[in-house]
Short mmCIF file of C-alpha atoms and ligand atoms in Angstrom, two decimals:
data_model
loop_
_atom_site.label_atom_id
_atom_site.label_comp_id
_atom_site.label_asym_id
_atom_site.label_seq_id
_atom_site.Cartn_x
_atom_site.Cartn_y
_atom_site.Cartn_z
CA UNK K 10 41.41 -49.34 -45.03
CA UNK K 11 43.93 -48.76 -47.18
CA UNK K 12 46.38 -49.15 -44.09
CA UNK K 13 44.90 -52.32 -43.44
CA UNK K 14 44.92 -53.88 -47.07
CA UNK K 15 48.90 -52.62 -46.84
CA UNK K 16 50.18 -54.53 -43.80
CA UNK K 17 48.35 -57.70 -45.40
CA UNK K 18 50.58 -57.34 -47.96
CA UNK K 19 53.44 -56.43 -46.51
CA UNK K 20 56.73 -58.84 -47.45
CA UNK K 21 58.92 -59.44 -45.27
CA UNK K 22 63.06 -59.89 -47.44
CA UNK K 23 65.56 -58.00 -48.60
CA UNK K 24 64.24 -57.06 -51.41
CA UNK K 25 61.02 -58.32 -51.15
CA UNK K 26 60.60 -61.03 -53.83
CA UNK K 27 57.98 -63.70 -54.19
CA UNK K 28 57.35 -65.76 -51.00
CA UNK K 29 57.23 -68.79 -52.53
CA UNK K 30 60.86 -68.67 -53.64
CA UNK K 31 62.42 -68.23 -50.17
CA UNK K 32 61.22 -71.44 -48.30
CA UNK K 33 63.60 -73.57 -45.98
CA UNK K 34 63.04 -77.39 -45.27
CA UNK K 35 60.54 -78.86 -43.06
CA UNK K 36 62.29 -80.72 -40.20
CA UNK K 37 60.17 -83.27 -40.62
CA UNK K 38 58.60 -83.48 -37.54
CA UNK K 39 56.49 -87.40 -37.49
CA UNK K 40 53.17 -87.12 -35.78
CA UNK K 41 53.09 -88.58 -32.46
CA UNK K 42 50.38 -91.00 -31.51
CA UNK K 43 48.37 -89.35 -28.53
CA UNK K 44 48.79 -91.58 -25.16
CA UNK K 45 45.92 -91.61 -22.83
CA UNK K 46 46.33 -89.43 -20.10
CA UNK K 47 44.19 -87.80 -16.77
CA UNK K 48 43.31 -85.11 -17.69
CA UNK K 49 43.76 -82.14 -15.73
CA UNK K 50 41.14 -80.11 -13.48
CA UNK K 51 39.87 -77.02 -16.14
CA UNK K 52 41.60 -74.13 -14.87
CA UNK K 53 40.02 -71.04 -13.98
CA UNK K 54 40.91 -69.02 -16.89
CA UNK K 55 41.15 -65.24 -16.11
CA UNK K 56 41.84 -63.57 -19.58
CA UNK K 57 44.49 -60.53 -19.57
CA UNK K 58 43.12 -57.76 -21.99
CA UNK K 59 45.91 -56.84 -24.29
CA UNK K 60 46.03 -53.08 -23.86
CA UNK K 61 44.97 -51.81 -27.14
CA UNK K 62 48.12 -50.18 -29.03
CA UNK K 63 48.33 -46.13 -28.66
CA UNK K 64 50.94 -45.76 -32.22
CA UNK K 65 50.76 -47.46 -35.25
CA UNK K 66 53.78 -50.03 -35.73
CA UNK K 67 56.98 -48.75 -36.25
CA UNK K 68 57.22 -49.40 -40.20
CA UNK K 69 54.45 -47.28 -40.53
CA UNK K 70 56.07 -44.24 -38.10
CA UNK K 71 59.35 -44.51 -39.78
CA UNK K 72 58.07 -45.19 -43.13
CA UNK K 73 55.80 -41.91 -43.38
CA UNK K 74 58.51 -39.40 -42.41
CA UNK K 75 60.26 -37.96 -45.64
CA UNK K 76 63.20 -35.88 -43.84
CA UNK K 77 66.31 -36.45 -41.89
CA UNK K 78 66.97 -36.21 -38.36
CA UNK K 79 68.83 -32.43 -37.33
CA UNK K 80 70.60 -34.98 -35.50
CA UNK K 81 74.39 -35.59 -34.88
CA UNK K 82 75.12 -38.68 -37.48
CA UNK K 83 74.58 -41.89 -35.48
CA UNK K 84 73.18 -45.38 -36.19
CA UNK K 85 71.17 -46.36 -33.04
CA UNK K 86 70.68 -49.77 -32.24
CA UNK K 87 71.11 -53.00 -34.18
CA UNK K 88 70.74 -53.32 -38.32
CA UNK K 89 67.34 -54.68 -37.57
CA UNK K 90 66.28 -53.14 -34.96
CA UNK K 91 67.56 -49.43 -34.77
CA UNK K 92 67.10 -45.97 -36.31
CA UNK K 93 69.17 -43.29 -38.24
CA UNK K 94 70.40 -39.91 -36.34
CA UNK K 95 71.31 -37.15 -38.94
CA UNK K 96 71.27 -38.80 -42.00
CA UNK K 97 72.39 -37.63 -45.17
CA UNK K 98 71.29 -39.04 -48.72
CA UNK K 99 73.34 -39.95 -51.62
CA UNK K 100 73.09 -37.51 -54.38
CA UNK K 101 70.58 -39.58 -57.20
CA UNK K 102 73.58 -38.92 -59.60
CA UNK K 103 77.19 -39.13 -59.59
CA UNK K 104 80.32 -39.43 -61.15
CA UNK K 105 80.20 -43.54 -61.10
CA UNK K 106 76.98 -44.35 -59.67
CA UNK K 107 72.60 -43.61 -60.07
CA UNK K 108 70.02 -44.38 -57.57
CA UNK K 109 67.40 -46.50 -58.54
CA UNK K 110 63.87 -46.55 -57.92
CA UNK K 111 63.34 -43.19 -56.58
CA UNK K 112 59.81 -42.90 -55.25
CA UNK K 113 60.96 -45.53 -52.32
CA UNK K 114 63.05 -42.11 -50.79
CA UNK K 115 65.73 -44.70 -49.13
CA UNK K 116 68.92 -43.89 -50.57
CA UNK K 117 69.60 -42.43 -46.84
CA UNK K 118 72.63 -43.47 -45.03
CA UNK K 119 75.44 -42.54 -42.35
CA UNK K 120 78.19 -40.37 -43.52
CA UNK K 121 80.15 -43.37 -43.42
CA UNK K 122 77.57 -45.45 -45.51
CA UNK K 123 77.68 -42.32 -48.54
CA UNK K 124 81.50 -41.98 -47.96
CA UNK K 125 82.00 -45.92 -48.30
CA UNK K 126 79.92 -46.02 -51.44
CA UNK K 127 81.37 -43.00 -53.34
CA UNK K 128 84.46 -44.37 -52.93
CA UNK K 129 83.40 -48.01 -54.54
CA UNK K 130 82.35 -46.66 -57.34
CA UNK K 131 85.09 -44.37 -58.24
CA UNK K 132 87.76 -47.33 -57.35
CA UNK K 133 85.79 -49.97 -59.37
CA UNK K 134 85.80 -48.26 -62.21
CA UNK K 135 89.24 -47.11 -62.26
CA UNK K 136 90.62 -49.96 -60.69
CA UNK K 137 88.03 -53.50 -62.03
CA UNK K 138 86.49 -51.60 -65.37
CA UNK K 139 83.17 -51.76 -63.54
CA UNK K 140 81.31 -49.11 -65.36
CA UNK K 141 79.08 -47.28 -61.95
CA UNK K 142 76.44 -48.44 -59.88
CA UNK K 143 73.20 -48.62 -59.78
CA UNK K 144 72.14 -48.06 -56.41
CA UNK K 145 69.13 -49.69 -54.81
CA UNK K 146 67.57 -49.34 -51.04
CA UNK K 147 70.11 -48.02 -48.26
CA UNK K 148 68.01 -46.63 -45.71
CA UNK K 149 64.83 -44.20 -44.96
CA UNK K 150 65.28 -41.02 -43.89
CA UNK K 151 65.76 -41.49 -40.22
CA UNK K 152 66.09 -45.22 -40.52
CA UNK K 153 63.86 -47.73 -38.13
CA UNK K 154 61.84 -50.31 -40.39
CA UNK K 155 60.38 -50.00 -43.17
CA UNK K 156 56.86 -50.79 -45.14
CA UNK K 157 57.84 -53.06 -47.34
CA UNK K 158 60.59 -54.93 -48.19
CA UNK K 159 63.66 -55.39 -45.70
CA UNK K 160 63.87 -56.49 -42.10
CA UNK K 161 67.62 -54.66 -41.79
CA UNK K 162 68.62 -51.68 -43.64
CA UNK K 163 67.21 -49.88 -39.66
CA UNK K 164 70.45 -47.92 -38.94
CA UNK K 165 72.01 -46.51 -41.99
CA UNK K 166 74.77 -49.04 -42.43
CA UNK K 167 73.59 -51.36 -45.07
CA UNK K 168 73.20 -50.79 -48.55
CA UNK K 169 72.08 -52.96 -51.99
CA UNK K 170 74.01 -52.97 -55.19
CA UNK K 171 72.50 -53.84 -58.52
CA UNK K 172 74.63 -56.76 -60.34
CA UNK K 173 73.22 -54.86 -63.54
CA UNK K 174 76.29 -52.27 -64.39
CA UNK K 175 74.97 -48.49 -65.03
CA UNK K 176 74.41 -47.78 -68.43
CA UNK K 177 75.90 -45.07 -69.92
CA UNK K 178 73.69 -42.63 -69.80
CA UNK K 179 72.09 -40.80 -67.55
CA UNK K 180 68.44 -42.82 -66.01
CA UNK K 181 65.08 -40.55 -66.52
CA UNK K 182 63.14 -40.98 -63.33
CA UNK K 183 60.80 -43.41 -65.20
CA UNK K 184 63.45 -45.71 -66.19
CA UNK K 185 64.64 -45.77 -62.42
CA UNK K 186 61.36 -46.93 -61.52
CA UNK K 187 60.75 -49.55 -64.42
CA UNK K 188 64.17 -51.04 -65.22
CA UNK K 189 64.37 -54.55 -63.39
CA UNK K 190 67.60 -56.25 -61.85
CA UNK K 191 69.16 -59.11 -64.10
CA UNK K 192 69.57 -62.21 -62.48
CA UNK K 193 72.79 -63.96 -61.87
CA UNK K 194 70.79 -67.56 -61.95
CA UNK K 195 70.54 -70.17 -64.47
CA UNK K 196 68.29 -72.22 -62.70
CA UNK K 197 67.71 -71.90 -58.96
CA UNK K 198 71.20 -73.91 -57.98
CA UNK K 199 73.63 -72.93 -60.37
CA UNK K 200 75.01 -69.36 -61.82
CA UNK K 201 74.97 -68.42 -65.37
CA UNK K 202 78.84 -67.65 -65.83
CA UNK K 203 77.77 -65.55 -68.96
CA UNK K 204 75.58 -63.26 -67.24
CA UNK K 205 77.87 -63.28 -64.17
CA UNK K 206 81.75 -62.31 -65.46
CA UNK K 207 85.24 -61.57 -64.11
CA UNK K 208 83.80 -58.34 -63.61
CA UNK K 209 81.60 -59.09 -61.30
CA UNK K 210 83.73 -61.22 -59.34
CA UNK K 211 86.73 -58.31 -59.06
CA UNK K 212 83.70 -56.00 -58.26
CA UNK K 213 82.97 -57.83 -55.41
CA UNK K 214 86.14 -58.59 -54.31
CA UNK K 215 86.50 -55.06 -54.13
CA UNK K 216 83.32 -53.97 -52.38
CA UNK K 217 84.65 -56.22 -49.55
CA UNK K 218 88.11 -55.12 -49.23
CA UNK K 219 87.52 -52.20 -47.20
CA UNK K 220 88.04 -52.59 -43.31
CA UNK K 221 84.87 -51.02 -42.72
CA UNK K 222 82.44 -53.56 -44.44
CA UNK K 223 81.42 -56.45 -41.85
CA UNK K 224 79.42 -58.43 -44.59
CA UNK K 225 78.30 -58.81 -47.60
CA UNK K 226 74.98 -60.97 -48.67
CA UNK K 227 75.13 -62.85 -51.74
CA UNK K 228 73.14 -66.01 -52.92
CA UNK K 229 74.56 -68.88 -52.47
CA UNK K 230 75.16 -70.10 -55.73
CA UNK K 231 77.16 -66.70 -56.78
CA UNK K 232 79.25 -67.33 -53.02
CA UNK K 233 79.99 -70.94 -54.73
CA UNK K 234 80.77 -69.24 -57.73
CA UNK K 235 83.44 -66.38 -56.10
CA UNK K 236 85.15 -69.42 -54.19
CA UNK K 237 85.40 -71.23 -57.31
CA UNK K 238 86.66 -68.32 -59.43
CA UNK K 239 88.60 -66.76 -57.15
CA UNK K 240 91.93 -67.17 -58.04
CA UNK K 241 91.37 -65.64 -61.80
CA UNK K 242 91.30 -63.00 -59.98
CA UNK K 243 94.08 -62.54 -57.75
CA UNK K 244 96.13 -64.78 -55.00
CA UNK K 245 94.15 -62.87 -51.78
CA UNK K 246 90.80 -65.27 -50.68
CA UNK K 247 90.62 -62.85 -47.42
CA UNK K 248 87.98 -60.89 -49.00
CA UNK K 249 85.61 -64.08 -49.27
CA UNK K 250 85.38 -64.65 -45.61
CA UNK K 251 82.95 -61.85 -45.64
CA UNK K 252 81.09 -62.47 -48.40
CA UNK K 253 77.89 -64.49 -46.82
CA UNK K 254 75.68 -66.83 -48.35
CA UNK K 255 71.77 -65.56 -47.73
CA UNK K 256 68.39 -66.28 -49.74
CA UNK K 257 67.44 -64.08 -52.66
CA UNK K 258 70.39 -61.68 -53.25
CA UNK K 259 70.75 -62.88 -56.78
CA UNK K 260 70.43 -59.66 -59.09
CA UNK K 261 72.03 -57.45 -56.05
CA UNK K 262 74.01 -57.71 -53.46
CA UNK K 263 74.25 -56.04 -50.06
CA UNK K 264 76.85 -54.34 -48.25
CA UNK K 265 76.42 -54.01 -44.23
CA UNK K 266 79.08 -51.74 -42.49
CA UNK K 267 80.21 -52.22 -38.80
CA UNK K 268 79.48 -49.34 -36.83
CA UNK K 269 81.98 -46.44 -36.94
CA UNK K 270 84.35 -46.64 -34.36
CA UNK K 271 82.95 -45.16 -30.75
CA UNK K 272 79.69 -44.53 -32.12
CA UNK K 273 77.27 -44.97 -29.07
CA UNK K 274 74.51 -47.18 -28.94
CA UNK K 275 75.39 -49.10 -32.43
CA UNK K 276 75.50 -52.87 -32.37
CA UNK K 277 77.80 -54.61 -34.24
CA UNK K 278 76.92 -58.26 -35.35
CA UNK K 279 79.10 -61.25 -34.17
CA UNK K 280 82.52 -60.51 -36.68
CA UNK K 281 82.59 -63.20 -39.61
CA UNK K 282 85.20 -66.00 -38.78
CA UNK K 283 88.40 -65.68 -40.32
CA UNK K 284 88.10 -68.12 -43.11
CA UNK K 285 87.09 -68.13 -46.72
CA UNK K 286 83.82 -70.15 -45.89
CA UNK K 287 84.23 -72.14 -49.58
CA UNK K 288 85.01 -75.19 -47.67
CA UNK K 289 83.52 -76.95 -45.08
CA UNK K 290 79.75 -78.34 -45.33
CA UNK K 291 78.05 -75.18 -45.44
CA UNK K 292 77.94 -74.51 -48.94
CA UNK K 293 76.33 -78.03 -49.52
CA UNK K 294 74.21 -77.43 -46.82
CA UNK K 295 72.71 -74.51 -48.65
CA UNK K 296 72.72 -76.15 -51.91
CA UNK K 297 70.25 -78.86 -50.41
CA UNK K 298 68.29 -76.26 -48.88
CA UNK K 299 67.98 -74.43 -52.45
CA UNK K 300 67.39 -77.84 -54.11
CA UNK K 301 64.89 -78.15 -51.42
CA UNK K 302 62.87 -74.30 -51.48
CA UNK K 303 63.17 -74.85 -55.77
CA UNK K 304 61.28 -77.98 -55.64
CA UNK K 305 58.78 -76.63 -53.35
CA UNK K 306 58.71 -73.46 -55.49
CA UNK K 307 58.10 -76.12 -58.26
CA UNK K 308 55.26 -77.80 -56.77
CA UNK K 309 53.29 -75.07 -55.98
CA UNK K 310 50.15 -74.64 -58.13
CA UNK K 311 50.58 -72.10 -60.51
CA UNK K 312 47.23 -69.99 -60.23
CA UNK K 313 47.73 -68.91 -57.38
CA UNK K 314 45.26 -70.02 -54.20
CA UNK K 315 43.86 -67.90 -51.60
CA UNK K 316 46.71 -68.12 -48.92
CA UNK K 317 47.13 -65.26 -46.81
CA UNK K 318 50.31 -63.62 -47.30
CA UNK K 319 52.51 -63.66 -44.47
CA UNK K 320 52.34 -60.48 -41.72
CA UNK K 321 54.72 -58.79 -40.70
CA UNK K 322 55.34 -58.42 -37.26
CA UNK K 323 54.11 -55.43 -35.69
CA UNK K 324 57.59 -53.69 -34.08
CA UNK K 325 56.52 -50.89 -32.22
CA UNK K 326 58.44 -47.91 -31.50
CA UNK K 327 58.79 -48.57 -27.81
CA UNK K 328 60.58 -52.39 -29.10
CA UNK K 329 63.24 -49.88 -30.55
CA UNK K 330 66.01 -48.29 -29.15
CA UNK K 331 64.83 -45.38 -26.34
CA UNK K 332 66.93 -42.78 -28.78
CA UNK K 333 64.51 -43.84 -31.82
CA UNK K 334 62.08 -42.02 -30.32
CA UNK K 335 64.05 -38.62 -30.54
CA UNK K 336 65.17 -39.47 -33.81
CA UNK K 337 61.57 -39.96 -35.24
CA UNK K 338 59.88 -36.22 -33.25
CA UNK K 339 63.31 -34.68 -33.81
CA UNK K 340 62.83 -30.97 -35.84
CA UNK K 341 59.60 -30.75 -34.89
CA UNK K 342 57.86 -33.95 -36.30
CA UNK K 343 54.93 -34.76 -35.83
CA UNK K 344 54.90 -38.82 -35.74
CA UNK K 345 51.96 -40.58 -37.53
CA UNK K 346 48.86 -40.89 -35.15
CA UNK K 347 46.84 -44.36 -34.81
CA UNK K 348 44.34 -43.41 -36.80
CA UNK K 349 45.81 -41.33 -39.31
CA UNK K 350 46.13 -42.83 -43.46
CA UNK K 351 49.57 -43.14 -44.30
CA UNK K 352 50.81 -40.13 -46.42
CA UNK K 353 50.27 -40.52 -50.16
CA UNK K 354 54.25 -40.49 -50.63
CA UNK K 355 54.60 -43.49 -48.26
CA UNK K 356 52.00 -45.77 -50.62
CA UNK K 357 53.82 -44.64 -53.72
CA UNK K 358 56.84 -46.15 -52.00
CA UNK K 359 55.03 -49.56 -50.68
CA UNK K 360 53.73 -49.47 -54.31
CA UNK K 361 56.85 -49.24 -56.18
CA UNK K 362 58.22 -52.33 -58.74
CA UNK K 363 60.25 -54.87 -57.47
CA UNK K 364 63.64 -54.30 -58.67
CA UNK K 365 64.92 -57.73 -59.86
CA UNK K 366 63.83 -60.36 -62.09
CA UNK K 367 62.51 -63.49 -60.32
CA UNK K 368 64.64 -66.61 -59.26
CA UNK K 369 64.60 -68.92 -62.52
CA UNK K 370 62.19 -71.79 -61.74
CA UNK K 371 63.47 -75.55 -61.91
CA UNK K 372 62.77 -76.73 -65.46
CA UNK K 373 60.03 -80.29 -65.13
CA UNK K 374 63.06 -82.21 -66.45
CA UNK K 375 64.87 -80.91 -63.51
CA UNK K 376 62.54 -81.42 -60.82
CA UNK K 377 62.29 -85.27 -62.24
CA UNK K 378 65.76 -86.07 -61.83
CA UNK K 379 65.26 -84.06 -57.95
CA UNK K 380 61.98 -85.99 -56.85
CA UNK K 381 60.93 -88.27 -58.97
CA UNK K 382 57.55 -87.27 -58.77
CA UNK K 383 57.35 -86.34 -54.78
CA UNK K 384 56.26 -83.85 -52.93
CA UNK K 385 58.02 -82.14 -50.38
CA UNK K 386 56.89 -79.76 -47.46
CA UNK K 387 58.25 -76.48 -46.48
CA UNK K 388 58.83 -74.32 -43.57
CA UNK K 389 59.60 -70.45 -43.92
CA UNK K 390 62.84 -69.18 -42.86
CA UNK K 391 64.02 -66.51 -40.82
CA UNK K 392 64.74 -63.60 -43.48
CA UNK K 393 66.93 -61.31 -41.35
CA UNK K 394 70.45 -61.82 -42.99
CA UNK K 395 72.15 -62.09 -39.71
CA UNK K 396 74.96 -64.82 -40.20
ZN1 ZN T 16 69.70 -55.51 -48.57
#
C-alpha cells in the first residue's frame, strides 16, 4: 500500500517542485465541428492481455539498492535512461564543498563526476571568492531512475548545485535535511540582482569552463540575466553557449558532463551549438512561456482540488540498457521482488524536504497588467532537460 500511495505521488522534475509551477502553453487547439460520416462496420475486437509485469518499475529497483556496483566505473546508457557501473560517492564534507540532504543517499557519481566537482569548488573559491558548495542530488548508488524527483541524473554524469553559498561552518545532519535553497526570482520573469550577485555569475562562468561539462540548466530568467551581465565579468561569452535555459532550476543549477572519452555504451546528447544563445528569439520565447505557466500558476485556486497528481511512467528495467541489469544484481544483489515493500531507507529518501524555496508567484497587480482578467489554459511540458 504504501508502494502504491508512493508512485501516486511521485513528481516527475529536477528537483521536484510544485506541479503547478512548471506548465507550458496550450496550443490552442479550436474544436472541430463533427461532419456526418458512414460509419464503419463494428470490428471484431479481439483484446490482447497485457502480460502482467514480473519486476516492479525501475525507480523502485534502482531506488531501493543502497551500495555501489563492484563494477569498472562506467555510465551506461543515456542521462535519462541509463545506470551507474562502479560508482563512487562524494565524501559529505570537504575542503570547499557539503552535501545536502543526506537521507536521499545520491551524492553518487563517476570518477569523473567527483573529480569535476572537487575541482569547482577548490577553483571557485580561490579563483571567484565563492565560499564552497552545497551539494544537492548527483546520482543513486548504481544510477538508473529514481523515486522521486529527476527524470536524468540515470548515469552518474549530472549533478545540482545550490545557488545558496556554504556557510561557514560545518552542516549537522539535521540542518542538511531542513535548510531550503534561496531563490534567484523576484517574481516568476525577472531575477532579483540582490539575491543573485557577480558572484554568482563568475561562479557559473566557471562551472562551465571546463571541456568536460556539455550543459548546464539554469532558469531562464538567470540565462537572461548571465547574457546581460556578462561582460562585468570578463571579455569570453564562450562559456554561455552551454549554459541552457530549462524550467525550475532557480535556487540550483545543474551540471551534466559528456561521457568520458571511449567509455562504452554512454550517450552523449546532441553538443550545444556554438553560440552564446542570448540572442535570437529563444529567450523571448521562454519569457512568454513563463509569463504564460505564472499566470496559469496564478489562476489556479488556492485550496487545492482533488486532481490526481501526475504518474510517472513506469520504466522498467528491461526499457534500460541490457548492462543495467548487471549493474543492479552485481555483488550479489538481490533486486527488489514485485511484491516486496520498498526498504524503509528508500521512503525516508522519497520522504525527504524539497530543497528550494518555491517560484515567487505573480503579484494580482501583475497578473492584471498580463490578462486583464482572463483565463488561460495549460498543457504540461516535457521535464527531461534535454536541449
Ligand atoms: Zn538536476
Amino acid at each position: 500500500m504504501r508502494r502504491l500511495i508512493l508512485s501516486l505521488t511521485l513528481v516527475v522534475f529536477c528537483t521536484g517542485l510544485a506541479t503547478a509551477q512548471m506548465p507550458i502553453p496550450n496550443s490552442g487547439t479550436k474544436p472541430v465541428a463533427a461532419k456526418p460520416s458512414k460509419k464503419p462496420a463494428p470490428k471484431k475486437s479481439v483484446k490482447k492481455k497485457k502480460p502482467a509485469p514480473k519486476q516492479p518499475p525501475a525507480r523502485e529497483m534502482f531506488g531501493s539498492v543502497d551500495t555501489p556496483s563492484p563494477l569498472e566505473a562506467r555510465a551506461i546508457g543515456s542521462y535519462s535512461k541509463g545506470c551507474l557501473a562502479g560508482g563512487i560517492s562524494l565524501p559529505i564534507n570537504g575542503p570547499d564543498w557539503q552535501v545536502m540532504r543526506l537521507s536521499r543517499n545520491r551524492n553518487w557519481g563517476s570518477p569523473q563526476l567527483i573529480d569535476y566537482l572537487e575541482r569547482l569548488s577548490s577553483d571557485a573559491r580561490a579563483l571567484d571568492g565563492w565560499p564552497g558548495l552545497l551539494v544537492g542530488d548527483l546520482s543513486q548508488p548504481r544510477g538508473g531512475p529514481m523515486l522521486t524527483g529527476h527524470t536524468s541524473h540515470q548515469v552518474g554524469l549530472d549533478a545540482d548545485i545550490w545557488l545558496t553559498p556554504m556557510p561557514d561552518h560545518t552542516l549537522s545532519p539535521e540542518e542538511r535535511e531542513e535548510m531550503i535553497a534561496v531563490t534567484m526570482l523576484k517574481d516568476p520573469l525577472t531575477v532579483d540582482t540582490t539575491v543573485f550577485t557577480d558572484m554568482h555569475v563568475k561562479f557559473i562562468r566557471r562551472a562551465a569552463s571546463y571541456p568536460q561539462v556539455a550543459r548546464i540548466f539554469v532558469h531562464p530568467a538567470i540565462k537572461k540575466s548571465l547574457c546581460d551581465r556578462a561582460a562585468l565579468v570578463g571579455k569570453d561569452r564562450a562559456w554561455l553557449g552551454k549554459v541552457r535555459p530549462w524550467w525550475n532550476h532557480h535556487y540550483h543549477f545543474h551540471v551534466r558532463l559528456a561521457c568520458p572519452p571511449d567509455m562504452a555504451g554512454c550517450k552523449n546528447q546532441k553538443p550545444v551549438k556554438g553560440d552564446s544563445g542570448c540572442g535570437g528569439k529563444e529567450l523571448d520565447n521562454w519569457n512568454s512561456m513563463l509569463k504564460r505557466s505564472a499566470i496559469w500558476t496564478a489562476q489556479q485556486p488556492i485550496e487545492p482540488d482533488n486532481k490526481k497528481p501526475r504518474k510517472k511512467k513506469n520504466v522498467r528495467l528491461r526499457d534500460l540498457p541490457a548492462d543495467c541489469k548487471t549493474v543492479l544484481t552485481s555483488g550479489g544483489h538481490e533486486p527488489l521482488a514485485l511484491d516486496a515493500e520498498l526498504p524503509e531507507a528508500a521512503l525516508l529518501a522519497a520522504a525527504s524536504k524539497e530543497a528550494g524555496q518555491p517560484i515567487p508567484l505573480l503579484s494580482q497587480a501583475q497578473l492584471q497588467t498580463l490578462v486583464g482578467g482572463g483565463r488561460i489554459g495549460m498543457l504540461m511540458p516535457d521535464r527531461n532537460p534535454a536541449r
